[in-house]
PDB file of C-alpha atoms in Angstrom:
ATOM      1  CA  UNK A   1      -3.761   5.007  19.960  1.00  0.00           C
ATOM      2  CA  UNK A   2      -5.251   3.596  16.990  1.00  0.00           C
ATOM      3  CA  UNK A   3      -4.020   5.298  13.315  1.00  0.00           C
ATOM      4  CA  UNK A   4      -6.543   8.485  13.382  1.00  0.00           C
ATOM      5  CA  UNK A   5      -6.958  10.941  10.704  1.00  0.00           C
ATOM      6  CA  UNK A   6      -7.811  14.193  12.379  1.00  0.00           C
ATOM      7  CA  UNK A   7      -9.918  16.421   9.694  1.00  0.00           C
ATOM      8  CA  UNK A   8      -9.833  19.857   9.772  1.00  0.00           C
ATOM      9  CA  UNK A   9     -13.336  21.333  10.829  1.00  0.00           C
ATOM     10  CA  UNK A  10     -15.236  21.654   7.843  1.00  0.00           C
ATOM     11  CA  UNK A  11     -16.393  25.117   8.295  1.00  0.00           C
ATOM     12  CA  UNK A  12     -13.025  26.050   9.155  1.00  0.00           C
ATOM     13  CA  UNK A  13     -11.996  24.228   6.190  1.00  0.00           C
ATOM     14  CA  UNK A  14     -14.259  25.845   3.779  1.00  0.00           C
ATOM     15  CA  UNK A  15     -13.324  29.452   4.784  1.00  0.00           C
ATOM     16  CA  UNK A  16      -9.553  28.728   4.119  1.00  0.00           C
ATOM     17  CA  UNK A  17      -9.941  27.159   1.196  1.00  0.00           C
ATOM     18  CA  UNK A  18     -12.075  29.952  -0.512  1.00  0.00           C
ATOM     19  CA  UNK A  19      -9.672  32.164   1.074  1.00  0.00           C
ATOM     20  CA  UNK A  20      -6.776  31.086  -0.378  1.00  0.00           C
ATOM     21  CA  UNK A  21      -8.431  30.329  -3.911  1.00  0.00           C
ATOM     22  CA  UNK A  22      -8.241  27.113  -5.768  1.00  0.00           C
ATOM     23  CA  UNK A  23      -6.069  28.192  -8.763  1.00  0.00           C
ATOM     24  CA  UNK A  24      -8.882  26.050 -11.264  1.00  0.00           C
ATOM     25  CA  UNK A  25      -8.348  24.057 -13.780  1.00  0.00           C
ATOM     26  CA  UNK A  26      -5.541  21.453 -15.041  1.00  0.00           C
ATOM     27  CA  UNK A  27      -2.912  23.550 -15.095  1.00  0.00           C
ATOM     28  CA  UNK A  28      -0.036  22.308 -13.897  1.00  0.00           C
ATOM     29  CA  UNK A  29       0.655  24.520 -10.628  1.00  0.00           C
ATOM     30  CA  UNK A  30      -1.047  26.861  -9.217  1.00  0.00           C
ATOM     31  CA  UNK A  31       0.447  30.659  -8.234  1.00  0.00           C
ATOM     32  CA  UNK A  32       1.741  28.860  -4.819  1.00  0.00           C
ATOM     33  CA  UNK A  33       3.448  26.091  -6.752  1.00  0.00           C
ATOM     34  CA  UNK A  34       0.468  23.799  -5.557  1.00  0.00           C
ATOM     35  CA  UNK A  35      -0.154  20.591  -8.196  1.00  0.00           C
ATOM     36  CA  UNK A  36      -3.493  21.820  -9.610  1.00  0.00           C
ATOM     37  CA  UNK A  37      -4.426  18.536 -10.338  1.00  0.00           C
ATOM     38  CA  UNK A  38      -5.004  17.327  -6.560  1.00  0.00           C
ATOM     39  CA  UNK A  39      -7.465  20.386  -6.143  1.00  0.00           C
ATOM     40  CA  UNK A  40     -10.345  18.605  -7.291  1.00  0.00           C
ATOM     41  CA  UNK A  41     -11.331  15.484  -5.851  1.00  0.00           C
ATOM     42  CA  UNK A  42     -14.245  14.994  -7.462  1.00  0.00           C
ATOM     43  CA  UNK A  43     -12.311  14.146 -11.138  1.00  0.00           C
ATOM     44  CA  UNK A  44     -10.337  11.667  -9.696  1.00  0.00           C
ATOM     45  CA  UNK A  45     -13.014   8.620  -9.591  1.00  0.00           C
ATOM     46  CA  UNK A  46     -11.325   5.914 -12.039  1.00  0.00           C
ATOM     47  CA  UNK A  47     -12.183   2.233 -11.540  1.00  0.00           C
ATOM     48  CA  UNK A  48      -8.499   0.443  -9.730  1.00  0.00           C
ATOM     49  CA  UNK A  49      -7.327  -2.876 -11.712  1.00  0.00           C
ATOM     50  CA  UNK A  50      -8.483  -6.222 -10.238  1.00  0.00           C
ATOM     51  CA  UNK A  51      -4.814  -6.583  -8.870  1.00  0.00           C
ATOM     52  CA  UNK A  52      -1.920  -3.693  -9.348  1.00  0.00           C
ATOM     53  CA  UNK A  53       1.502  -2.482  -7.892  1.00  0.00           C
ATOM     54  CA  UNK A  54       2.437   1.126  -6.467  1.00  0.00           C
ATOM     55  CA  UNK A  55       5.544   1.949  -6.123  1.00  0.00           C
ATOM     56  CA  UNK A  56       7.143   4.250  -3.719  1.00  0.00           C
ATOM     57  CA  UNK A  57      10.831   5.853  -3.664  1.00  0.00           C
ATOM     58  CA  UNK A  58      11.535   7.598  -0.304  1.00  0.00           C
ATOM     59  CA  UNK A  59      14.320   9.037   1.310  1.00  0.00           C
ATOM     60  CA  UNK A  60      15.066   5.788   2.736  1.00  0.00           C
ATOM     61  CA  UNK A  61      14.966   3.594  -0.130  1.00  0.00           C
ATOM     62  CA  UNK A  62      11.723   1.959  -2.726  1.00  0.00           C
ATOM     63  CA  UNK A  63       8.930  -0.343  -1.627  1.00  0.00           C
ATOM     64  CA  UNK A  64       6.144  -1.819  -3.370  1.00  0.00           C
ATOM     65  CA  UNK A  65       2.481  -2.386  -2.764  1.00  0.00           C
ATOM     66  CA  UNK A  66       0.697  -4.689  -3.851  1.00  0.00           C
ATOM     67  CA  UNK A  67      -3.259  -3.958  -3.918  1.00  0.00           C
ATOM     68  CA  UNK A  68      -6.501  -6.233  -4.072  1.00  0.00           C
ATOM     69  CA  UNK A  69      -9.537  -4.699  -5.157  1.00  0.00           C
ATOM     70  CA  UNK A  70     -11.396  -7.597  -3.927  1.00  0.00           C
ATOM     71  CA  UNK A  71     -10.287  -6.692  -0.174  1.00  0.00           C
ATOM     72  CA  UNK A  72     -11.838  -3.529  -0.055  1.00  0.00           C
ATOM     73  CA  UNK A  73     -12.985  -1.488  -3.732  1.00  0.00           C
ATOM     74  CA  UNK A  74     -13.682   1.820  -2.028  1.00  0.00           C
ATOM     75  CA  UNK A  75     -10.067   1.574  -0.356  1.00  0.00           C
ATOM     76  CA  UNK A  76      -8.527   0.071  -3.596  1.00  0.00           C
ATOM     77  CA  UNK A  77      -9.844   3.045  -6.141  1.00  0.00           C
ATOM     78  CA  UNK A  78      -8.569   5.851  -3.832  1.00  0.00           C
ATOM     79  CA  UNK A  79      -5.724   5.181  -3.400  1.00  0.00           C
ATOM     80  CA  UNK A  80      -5.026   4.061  -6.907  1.00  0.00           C
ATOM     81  CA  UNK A  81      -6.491   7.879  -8.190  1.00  0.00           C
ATOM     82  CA  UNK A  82      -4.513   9.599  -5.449  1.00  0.00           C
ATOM     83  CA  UNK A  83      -0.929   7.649  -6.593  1.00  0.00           C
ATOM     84  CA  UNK A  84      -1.967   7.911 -10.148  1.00  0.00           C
ATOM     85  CA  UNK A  85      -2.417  11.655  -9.845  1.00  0.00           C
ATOM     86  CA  UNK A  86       0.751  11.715  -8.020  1.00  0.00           C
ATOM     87  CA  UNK A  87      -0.958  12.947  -4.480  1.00  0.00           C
ATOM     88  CA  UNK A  88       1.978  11.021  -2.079  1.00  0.00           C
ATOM     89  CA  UNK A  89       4.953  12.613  -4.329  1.00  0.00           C
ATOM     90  CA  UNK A  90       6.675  14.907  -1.227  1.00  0.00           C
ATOM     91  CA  UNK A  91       4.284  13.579   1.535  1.00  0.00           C
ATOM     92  CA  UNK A  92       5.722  12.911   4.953  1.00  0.00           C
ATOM     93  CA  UNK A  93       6.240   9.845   7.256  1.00  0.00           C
ATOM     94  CA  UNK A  94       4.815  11.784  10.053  1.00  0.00           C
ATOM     95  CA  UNK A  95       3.776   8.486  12.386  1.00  0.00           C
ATOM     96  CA  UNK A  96       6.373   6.449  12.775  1.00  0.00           C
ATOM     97  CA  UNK A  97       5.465   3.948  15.939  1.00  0.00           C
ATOM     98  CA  UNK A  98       8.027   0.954  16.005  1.00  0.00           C
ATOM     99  CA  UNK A  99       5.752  -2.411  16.601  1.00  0.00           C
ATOM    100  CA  UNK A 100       2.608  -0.623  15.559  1.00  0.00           C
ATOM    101  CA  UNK A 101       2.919   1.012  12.435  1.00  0.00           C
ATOM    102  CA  UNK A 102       4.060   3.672   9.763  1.00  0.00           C
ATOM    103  CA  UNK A 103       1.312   6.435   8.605  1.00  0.00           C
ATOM    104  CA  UNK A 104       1.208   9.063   6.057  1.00  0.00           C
ATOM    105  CA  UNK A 105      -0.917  10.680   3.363  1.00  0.00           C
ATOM    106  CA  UNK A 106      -1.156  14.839   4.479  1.00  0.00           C
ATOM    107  CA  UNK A 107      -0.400  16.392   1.729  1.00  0.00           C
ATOM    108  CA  UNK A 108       2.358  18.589   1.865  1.00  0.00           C
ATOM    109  CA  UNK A 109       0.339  21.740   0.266  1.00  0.00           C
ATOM    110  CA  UNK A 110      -2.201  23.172   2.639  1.00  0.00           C
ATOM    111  CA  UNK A 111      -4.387  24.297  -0.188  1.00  0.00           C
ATOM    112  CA  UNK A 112      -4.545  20.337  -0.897  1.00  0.00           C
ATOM    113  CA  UNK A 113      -5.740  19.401   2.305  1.00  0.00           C
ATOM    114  CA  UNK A 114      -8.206  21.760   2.672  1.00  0.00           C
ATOM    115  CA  UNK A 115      -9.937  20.473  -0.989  1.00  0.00           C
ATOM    116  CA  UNK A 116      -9.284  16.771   0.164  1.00  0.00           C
ATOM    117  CA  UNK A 117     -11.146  17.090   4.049  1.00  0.00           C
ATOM    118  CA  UNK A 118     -13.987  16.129   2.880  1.00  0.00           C
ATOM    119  CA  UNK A 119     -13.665  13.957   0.060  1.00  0.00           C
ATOM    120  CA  UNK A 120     -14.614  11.243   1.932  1.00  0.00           C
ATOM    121  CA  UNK A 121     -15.147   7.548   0.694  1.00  0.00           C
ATOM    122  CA  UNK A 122     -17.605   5.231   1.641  1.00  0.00           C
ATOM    123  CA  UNK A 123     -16.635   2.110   3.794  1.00  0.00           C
ATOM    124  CA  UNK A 124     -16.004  -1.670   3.230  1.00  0.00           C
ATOM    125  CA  UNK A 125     -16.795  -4.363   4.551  1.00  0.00           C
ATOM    126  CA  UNK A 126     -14.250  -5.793   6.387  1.00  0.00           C
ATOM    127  CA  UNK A 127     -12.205  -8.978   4.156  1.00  0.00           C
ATOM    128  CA  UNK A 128      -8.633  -8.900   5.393  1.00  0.00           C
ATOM    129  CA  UNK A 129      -7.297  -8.719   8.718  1.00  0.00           C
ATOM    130  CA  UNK A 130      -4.294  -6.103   9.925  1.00  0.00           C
ATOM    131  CA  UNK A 131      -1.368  -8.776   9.550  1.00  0.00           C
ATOM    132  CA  UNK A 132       2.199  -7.136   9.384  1.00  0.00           C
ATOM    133  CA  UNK A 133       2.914  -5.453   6.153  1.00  0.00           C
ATOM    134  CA  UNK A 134      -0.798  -4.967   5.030  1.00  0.00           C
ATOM    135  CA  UNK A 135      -1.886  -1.314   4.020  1.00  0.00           C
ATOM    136  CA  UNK A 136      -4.952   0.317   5.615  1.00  0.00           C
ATOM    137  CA  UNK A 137      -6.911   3.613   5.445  1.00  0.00           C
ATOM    138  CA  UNK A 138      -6.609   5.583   8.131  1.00  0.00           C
ATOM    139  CA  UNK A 139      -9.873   6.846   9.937  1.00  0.00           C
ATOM    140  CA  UNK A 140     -11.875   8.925  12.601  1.00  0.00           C
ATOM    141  CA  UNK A 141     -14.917   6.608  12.199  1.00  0.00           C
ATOM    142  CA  UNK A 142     -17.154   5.595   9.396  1.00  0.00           C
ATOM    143  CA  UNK A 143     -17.023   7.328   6.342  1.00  0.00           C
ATOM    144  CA  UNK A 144     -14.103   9.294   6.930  1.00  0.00           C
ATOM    145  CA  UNK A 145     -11.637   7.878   4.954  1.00  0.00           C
ATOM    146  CA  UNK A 146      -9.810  10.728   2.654  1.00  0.00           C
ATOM    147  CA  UNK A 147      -6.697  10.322   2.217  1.00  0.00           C
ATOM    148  CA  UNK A 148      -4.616   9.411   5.376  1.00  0.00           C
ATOM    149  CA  UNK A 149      -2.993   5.173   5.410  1.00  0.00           C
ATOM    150  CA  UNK A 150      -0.365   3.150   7.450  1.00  0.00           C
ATOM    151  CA  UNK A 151       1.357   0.046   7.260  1.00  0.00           C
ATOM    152  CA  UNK A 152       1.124  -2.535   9.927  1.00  0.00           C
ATOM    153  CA  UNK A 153       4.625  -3.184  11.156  1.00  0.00           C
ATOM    154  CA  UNK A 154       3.331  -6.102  12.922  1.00  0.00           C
ATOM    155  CA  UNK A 155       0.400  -8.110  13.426  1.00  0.00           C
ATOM    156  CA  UNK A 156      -2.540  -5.344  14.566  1.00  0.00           C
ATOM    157  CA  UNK A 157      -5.631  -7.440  14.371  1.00  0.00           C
ATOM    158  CA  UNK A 158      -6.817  -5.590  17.349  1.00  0.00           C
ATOM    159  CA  UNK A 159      -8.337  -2.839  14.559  1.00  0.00           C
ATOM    160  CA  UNK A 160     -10.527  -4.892  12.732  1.00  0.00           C
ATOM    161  CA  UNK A 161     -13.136  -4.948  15.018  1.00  0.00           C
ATOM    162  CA  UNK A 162     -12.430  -0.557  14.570  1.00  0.00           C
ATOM    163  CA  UNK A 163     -13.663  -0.537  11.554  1.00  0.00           C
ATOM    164  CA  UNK A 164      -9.684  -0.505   9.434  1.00  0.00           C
ATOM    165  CA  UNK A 165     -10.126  -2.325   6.269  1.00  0.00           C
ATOM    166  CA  UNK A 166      -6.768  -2.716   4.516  1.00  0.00           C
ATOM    167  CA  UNK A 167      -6.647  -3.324   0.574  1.00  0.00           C
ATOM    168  CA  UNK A 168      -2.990  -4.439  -0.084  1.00  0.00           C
ATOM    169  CA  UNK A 169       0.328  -5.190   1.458  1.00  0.00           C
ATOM    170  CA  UNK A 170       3.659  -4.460   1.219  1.00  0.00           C
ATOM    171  CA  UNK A 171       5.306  -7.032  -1.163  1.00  0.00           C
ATOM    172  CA  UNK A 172       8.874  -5.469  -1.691  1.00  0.00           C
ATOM    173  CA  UNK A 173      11.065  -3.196   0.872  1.00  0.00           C
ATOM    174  CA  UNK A 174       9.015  -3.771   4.313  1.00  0.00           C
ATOM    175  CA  UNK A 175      13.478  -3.734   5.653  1.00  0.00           C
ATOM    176  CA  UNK A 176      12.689   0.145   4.131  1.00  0.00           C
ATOM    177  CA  UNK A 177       9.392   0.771   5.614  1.00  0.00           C
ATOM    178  CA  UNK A 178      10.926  -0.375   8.655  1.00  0.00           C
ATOM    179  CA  UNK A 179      13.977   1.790   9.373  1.00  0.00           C
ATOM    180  CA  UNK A 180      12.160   5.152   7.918  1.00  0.00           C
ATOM    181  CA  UNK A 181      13.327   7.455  11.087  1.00  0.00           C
ATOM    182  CA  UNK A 182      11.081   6.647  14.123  1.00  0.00           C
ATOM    183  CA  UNK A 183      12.259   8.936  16.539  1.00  0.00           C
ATOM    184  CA  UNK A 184       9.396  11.628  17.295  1.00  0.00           C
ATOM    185  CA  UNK A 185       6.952   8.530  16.959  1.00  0.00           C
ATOM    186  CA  UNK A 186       3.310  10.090  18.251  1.00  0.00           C
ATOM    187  CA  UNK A 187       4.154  13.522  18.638  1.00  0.00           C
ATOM    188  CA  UNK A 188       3.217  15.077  14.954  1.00  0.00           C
ATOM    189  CA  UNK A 189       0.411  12.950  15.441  1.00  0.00           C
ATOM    190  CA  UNK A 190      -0.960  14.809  18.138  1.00  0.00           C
ATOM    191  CA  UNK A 191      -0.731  18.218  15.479  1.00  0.00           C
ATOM    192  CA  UNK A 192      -2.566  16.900  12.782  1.00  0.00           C
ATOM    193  CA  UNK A 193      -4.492  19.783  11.893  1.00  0.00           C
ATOM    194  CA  UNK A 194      -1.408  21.732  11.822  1.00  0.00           C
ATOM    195  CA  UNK A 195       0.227  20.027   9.347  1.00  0.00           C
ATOM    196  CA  UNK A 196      -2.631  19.921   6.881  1.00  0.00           C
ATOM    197  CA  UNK A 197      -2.810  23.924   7.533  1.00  0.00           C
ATOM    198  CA  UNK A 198       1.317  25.033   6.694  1.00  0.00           C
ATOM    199  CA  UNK A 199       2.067  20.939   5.377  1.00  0.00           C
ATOM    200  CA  UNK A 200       5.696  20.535   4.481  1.00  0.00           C
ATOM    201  CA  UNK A 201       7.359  24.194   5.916  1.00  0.00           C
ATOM    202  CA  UNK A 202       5.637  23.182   9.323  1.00  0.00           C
ATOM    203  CA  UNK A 203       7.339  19.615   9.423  1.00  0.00           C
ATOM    204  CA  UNK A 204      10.668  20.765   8.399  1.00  0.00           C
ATOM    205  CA  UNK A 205      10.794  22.961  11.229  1.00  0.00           C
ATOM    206  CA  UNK A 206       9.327  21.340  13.847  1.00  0.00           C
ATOM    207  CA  UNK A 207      10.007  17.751  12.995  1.00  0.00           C
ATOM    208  CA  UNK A 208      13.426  18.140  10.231  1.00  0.00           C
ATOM    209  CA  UNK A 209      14.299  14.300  10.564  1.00  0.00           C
ATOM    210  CA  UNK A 210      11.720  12.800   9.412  1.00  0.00           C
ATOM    211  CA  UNK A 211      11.703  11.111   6.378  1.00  0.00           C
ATOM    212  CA  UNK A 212       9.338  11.323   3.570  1.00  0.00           C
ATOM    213  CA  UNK A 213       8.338   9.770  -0.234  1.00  0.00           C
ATOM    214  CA  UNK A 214       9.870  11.063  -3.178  1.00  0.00           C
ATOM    215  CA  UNK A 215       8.119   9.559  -5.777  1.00  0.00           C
ATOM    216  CA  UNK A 216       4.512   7.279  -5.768  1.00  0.00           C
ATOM    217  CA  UNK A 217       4.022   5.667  -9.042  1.00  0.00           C
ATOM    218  CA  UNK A 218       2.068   2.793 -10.492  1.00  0.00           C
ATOM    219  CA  UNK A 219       3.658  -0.426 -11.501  1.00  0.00           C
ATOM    220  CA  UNK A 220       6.439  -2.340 -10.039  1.00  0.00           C
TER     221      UNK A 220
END
């Protein structure tokens, strides 16, 4: 099954969200202890460098990723405002597929996912092919790339033609990409919307093994 980000309705999404409130502002944390910051999409919009380095500390050990604006802009700015604003910091490997890939980016605040479901980018046009290591946005067809991305643990240029446009590749630690803990492989998959409704207390329970990032930051 090809790396699909399952949205939450948006109806559905908009009556949680102004449910639950939005805590406003930039404070730092909301009531619920949810990063105020990541609750509005719409400020997050800076330009990416030509060329820059994320780096990510998990539970499993650091890897680095190396992004091209040139392969895909769209691609290359989002994911540069969501590390910069520190969106991956507690997220969840929750797809881990041995010889396909490694896909994360659900926040693990619900009241995040619910302001992120439809901040949608537009698409590329495809540069780069899915070789092993390379970074993608995750979709559920055109324009419905949010937040959602995998790594290709080997060479998946079978989702080109899909419409998968990656923007950088793993440069440093793919040995730590690889052995993040594979073991329930498609199953949280299947309970996407789930996990963007309770994030983190749902995966703990139902899925305690798997491992997740610690820290997203740019730079090498």
């Amino acid at each position: 099954m090809p790396p699909v980000r399952t949205p939450l309705p948006s109806l559905l999404a908009a009556v949680l969200f102004l449910t639950a409130g939005c805590g406003g502002g930039h404070g730092t944390t909301t009531s619920s202890g949810t990063p105020a910051r990541l609750l509005h999409p719409e400020r997050l919009h800076a330009t990416a460098p030509a060329l820059f380095d994320a780096t990510f500390k998990t539970t499993k050990g650091r890897f680095v990723v190396s992004v091209h604006r040139a392969w895909s802009p769209q691609g290359a700015d989002r994911f540069y405002n969501l590390v910069k604003a520190q969106f991956y910091d507690g997220v969840a490997f929750f797809r881990v597929v041995p010889d396909f890939v490694v896909q994360f980016g659900i926040s693990p605040y619900p009241q995040v996912s619910r302001a992120w479901v439809d901040a949608v980018i537009p698409d590329d046009p495809h540069k780069e092919s899915n070789k092993p290591g390379t970074i993608t946005f995750a979709t559920s067809g055109p324009r419905t790339r949010t937040t959602q991305v995998f790594v290709n643990l080997v060479d998946n240029s079978r989702l080109d033609a899909q419409g998968f446009t990656p923007f950088g590749k793993v440069t440093k630690g793919m040995a730590v990409v690889e052995r993040l803990f594979s073991g329930y492989r498609d199953q949280p998959t299947q309970l996407q919307p789930q996990i963007e409704n309770e994030g983190n207390a749902f995966l703990e329970k139902k899925f305690p093994k798997l491992d997740h990032i610690v820290s997203a930051r740019i730079g090498s």
